[in-house]
PDB file of C-alpha atoms in Angstrom:
ATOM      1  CA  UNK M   1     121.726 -15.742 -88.648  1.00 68.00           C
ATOM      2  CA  UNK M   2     124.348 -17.966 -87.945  1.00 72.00           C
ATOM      3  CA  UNK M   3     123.528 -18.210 -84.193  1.00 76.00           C
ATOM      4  CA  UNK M   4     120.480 -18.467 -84.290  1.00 78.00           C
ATOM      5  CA  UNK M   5     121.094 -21.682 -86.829  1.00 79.00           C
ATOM      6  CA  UNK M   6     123.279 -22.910 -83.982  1.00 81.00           C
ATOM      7  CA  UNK M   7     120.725 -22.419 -81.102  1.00 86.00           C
ATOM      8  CA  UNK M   8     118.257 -24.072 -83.332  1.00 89.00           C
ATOM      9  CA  UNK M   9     120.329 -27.156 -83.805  1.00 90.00           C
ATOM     10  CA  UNK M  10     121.590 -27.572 -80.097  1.00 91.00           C
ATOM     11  CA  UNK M  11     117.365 -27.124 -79.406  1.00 93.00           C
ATOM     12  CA  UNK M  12     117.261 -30.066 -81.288  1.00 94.00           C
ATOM     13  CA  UNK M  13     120.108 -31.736 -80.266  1.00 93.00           C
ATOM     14  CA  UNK M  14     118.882 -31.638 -76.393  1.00 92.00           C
ATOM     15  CA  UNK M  15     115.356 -32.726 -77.657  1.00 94.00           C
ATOM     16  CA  UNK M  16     116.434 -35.586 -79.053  1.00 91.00           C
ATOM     17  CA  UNK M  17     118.528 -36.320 -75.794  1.00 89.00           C
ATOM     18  CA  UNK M  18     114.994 -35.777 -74.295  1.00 89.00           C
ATOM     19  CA  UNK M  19     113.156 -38.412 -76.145  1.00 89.00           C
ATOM     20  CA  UNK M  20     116.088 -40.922 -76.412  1.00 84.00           C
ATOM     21  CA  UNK M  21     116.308 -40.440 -72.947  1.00 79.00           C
ATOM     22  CA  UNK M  22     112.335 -41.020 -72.458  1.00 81.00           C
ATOM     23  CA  UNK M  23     111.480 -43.883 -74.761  1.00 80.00           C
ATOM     24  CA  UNK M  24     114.711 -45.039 -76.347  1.00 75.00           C
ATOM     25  CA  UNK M  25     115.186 -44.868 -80.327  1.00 77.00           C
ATOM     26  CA  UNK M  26     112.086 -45.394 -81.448  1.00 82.00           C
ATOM     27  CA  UNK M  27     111.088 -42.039 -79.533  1.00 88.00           C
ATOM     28  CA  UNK M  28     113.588 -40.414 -81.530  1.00 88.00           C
ATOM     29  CA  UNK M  29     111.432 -39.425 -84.739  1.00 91.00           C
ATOM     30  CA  UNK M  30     111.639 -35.556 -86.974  1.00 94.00           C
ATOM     31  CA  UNK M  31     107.782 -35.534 -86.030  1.00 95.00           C
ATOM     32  CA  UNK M  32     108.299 -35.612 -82.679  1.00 95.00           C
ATOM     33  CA  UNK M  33     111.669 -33.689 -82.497  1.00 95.00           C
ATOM     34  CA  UNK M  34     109.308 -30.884 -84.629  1.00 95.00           C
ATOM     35  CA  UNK M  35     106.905 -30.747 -81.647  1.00 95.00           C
ATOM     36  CA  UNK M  36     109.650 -30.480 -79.420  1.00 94.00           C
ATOM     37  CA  UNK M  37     111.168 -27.360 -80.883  1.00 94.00           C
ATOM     38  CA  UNK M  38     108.242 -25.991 -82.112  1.00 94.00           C
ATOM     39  CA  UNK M  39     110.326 -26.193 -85.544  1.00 92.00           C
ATOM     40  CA  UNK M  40     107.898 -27.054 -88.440  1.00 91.00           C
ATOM     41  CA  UNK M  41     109.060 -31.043 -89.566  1.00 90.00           C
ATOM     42  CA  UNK M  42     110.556 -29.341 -93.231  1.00 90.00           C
ATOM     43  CA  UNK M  43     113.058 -27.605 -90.961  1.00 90.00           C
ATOM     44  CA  UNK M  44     114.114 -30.146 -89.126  1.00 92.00           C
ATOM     45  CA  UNK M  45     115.497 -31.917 -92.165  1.00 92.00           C
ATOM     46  CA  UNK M  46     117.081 -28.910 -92.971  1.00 92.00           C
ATOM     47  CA  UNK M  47     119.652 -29.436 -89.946  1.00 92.00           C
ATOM     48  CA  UNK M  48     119.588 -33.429 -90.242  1.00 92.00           C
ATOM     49  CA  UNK M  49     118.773 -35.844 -93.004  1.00 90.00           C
ATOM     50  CA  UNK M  50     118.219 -38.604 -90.973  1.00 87.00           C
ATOM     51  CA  UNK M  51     117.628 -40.386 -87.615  1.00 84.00           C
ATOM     52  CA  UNK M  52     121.416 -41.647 -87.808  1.00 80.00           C
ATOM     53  CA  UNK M  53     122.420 -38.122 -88.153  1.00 84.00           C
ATOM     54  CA  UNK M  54     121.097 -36.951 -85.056  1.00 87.00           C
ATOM     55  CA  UNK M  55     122.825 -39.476 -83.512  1.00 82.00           C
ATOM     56  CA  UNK M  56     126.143 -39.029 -85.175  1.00 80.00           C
ATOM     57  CA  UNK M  57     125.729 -35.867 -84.084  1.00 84.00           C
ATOM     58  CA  UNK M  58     124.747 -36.702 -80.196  1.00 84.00           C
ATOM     59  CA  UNK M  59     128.149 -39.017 -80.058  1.00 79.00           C
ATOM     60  CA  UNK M  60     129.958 -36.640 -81.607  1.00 79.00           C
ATOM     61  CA  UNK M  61     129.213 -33.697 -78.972  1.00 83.00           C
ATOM     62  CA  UNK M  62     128.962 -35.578 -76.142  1.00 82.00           C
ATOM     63  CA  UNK M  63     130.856 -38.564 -75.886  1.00 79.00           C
ATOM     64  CA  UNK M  64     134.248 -35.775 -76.006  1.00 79.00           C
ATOM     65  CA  UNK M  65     132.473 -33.726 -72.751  1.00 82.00           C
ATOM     66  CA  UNK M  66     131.845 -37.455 -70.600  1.00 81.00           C
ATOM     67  CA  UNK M  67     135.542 -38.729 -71.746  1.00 82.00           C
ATOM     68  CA  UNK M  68     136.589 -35.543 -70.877  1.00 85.00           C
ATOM     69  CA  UNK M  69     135.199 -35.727 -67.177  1.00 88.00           C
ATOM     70  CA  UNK M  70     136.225 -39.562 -66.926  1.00 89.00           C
ATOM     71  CA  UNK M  71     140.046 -38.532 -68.053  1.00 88.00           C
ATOM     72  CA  UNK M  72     139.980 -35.664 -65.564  1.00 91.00           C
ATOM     73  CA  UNK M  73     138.641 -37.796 -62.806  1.00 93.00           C
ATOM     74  CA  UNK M  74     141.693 -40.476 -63.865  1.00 92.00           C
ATOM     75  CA  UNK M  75     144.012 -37.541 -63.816  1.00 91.00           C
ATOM     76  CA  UNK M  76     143.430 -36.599 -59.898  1.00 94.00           C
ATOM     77  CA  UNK M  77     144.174 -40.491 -59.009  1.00 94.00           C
ATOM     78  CA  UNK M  78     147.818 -41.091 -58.693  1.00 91.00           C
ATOM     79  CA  UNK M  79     148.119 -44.879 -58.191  1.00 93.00           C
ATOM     80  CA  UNK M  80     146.915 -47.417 -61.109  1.00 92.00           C
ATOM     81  CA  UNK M  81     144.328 -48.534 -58.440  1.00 94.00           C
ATOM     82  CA  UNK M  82     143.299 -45.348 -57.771  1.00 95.00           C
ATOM     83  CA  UNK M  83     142.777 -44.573 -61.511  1.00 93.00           C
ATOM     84  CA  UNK M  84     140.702 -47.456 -62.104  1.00 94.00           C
ATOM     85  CA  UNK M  85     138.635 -46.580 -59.488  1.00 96.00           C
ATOM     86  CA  UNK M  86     137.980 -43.103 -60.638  1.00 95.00           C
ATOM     87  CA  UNK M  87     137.776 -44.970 -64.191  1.00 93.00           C
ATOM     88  CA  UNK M  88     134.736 -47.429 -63.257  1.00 94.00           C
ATOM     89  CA  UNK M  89     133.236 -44.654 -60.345  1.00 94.00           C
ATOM     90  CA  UNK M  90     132.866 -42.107 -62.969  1.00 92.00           C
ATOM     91  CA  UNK M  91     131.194 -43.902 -65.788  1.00 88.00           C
ATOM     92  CA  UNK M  92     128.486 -45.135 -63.179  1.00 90.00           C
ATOM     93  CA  UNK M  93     128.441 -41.407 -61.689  1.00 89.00           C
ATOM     94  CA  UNK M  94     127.116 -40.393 -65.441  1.00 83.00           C
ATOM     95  CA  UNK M  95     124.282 -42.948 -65.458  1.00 80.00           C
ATOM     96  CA  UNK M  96     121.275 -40.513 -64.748  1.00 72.00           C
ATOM     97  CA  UNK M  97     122.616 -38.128 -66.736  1.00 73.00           C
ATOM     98  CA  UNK M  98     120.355 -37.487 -69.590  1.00 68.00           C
ATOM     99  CA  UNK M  99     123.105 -37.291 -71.431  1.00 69.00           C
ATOM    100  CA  UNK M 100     124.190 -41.280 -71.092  1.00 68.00           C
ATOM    101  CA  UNK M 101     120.516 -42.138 -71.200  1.00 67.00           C
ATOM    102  CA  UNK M 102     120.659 -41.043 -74.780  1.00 67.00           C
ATOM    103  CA  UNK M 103     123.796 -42.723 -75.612  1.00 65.00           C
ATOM    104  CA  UNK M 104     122.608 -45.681 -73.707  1.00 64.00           C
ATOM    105  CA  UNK M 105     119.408 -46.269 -75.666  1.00 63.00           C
ATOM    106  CA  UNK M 106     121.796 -45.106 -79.159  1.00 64.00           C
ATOM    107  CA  UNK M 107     124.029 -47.730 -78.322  1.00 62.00           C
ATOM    108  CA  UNK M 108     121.620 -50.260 -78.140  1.00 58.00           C
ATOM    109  CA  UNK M 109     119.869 -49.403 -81.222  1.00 60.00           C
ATOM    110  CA  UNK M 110     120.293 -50.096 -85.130  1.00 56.00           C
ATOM    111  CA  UNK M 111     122.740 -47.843 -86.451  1.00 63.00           C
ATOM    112  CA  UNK M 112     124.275 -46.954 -89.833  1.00 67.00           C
ATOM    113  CA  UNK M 113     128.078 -48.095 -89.864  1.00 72.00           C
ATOM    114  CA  UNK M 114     129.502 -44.461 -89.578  1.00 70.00           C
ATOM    115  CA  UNK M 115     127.397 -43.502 -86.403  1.00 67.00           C
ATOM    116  CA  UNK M 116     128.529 -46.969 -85.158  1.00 70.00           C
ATOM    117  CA  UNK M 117     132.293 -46.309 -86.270  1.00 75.00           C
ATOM    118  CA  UNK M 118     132.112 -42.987 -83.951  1.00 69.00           C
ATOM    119  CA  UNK M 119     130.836 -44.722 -81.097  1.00 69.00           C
ATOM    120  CA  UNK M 120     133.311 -47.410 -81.619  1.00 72.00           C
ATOM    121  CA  UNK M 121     136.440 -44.688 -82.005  1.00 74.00           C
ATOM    122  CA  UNK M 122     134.898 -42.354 -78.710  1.00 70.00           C
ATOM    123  CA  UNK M 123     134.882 -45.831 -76.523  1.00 72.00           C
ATOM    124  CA  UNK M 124     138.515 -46.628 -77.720  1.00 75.00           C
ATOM    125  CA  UNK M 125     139.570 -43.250 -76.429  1.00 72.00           C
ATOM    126  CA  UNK M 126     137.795 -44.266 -73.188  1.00 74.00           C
ATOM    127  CA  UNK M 127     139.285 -48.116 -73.588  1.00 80.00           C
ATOM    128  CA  UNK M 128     143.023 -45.911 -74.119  1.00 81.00           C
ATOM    129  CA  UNK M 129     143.121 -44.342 -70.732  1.00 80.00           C
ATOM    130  CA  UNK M 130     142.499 -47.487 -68.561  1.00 90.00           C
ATOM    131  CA  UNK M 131     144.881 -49.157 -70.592  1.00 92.00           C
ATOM    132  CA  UNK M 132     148.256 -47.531 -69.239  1.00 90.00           C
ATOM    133  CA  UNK M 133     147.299 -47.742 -65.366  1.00 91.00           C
ATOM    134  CA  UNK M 134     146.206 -51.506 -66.092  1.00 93.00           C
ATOM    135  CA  UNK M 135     149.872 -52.131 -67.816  1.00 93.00           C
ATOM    136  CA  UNK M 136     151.579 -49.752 -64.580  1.00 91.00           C
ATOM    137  CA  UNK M 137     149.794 -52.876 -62.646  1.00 91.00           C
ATOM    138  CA  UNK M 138     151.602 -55.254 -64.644  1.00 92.00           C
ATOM    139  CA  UNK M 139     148.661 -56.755 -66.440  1.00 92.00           C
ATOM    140  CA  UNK M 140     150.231 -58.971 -68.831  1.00 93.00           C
ATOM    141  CA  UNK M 141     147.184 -58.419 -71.722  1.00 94.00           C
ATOM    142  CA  UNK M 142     146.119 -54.515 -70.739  1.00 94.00           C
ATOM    143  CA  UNK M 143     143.945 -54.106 -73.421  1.00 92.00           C
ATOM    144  CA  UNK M 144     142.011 -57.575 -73.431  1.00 93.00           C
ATOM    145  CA  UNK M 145     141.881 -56.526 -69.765  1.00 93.00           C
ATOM    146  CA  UNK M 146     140.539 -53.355 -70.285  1.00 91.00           C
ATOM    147  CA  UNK M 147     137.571 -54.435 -72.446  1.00 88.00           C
ATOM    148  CA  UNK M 148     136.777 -56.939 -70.344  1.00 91.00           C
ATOM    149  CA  UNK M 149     137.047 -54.168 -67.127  1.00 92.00           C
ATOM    150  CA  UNK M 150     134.834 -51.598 -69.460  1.00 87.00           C
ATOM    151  CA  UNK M 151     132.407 -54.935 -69.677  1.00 89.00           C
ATOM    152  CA  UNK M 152     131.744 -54.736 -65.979  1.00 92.00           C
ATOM    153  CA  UNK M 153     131.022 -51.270 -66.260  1.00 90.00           C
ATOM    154  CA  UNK M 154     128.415 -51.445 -68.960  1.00 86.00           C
ATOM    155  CA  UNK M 155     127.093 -54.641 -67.245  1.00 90.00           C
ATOM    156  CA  UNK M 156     126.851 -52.127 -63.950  1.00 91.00           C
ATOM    157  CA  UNK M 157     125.146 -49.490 -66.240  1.00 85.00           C
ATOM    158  CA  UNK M 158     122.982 -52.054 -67.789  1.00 83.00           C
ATOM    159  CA  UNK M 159     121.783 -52.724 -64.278  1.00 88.00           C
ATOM    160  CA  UNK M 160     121.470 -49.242 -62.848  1.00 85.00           C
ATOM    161  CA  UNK M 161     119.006 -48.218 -66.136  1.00 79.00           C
ATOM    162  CA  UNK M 162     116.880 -51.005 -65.240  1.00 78.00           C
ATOM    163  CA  UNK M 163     116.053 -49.560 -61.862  1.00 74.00           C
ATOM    164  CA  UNK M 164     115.784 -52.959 -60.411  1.00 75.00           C
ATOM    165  CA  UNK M 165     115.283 -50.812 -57.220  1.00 78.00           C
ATOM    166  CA  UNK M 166     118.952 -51.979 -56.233  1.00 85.00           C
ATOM    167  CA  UNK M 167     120.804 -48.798 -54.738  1.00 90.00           C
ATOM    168  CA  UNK M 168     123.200 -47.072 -57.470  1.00 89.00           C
ATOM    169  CA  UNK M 169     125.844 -46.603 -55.090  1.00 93.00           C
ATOM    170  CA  UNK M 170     125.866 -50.443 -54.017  1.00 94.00           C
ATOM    171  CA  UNK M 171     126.443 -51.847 -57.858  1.00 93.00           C
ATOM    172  CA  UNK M 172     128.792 -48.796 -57.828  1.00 95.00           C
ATOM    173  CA  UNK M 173     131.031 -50.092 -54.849  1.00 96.00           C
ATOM    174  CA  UNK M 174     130.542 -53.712 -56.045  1.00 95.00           C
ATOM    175  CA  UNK M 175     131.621 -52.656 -59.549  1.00 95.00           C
ATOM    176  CA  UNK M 176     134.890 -51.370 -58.170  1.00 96.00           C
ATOM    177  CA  UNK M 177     134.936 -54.355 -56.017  1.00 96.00           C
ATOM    178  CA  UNK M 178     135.359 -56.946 -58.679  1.00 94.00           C
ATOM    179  CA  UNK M 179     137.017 -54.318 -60.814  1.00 93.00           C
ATOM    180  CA  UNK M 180     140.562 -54.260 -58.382  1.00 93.00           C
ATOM    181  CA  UNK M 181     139.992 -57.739 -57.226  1.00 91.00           C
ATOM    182  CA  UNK M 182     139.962 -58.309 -60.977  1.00 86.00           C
ATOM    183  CA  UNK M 183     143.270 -55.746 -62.153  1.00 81.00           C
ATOM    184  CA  UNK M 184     144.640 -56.938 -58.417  1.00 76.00           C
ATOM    185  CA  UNK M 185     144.527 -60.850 -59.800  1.00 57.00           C
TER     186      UNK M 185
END
């Protein structure tokens, strides 16, 4: 019973990654999660009470699996350069992902103060491990540097979603451009 409880919520977990991914928040409703599933609307409340829930719960599985894959692309890097590199070159590599679609359109939507607070504490880990090679480059200020560093990445993200028709990889390489010519000073 208690598997198939689990295989019912991750159904609804990736169907909401579906319509966050597709229309942004406001695709993300029980009605339409229901359809998804095939799960009658009662039951969906039954695994969430709320919107916000579904999205706590979205940060909270996958912002640990893409920090994860950033931290182990940091780890191959040896030099502080090479680290940011990996750092900025990773994030941008997740951008299609349907995973970072979701969390794109969650981050940019209303949320209650504890979905917000996760979001906030997952980016910090994120914000932690560009931190030490930005400091092993003897920024004087590595953590005002690395928000402002993680702000060229989201701005490169920003611009990616938007499908402007520019090519990925070139606001990927001029990312990382400004990123070292940035950390370099």
């Amino acid at each position: 019973m208690a598997e198939h409880r689990s295989m019912q919520r991750g159904a609804l977990l990736d169907a909401a990654r579906s319509l966050l991914s597709e229309g942004g928040t406001e695709a993300l409703t029980f009605p339409a999660l229901a359809e998804r599933t095939g799960l009658a609307r009662s039951s969906v409340y039954e695994y969430f009470r709320s919107r916000a829930a579904v999205v706590e719960e979205l940060c909270a599985v996958d912002f640990p699996v893409w920090a994860a894959e950033i931290e182990a692309a940091m780890s191959e890097a040896e030099a502080p350069e090479a680290k940011i590199e990996a750092y900025v070159r990773s994030q941008l590599g997740l951008v299609g992902d349907k995973r970072h679609r979701a969390v794109v359109a969650i981050s940019a939507s209303e949320l209650d103060a504890g979905a917000r607070e996760k979001i906030r504490a997952a980016h910090g880990s994120l914000i932690a491990m560009i931190v030490e090679a930005l400091a092993a480059l003897g920024q004087a200020e590595p953590r005002l540097s690395a928000m402002l560093l993680q702000g060229v990445v989201d701005a490169a993200v920003r611009r990616i979603e938007a499908g402007t028709g520019e090519d990925p990889v070139v606001v990927t390489d001029a990312a990382v451009a400004m990123a070292l010519r940035g950390v370099g000073g």
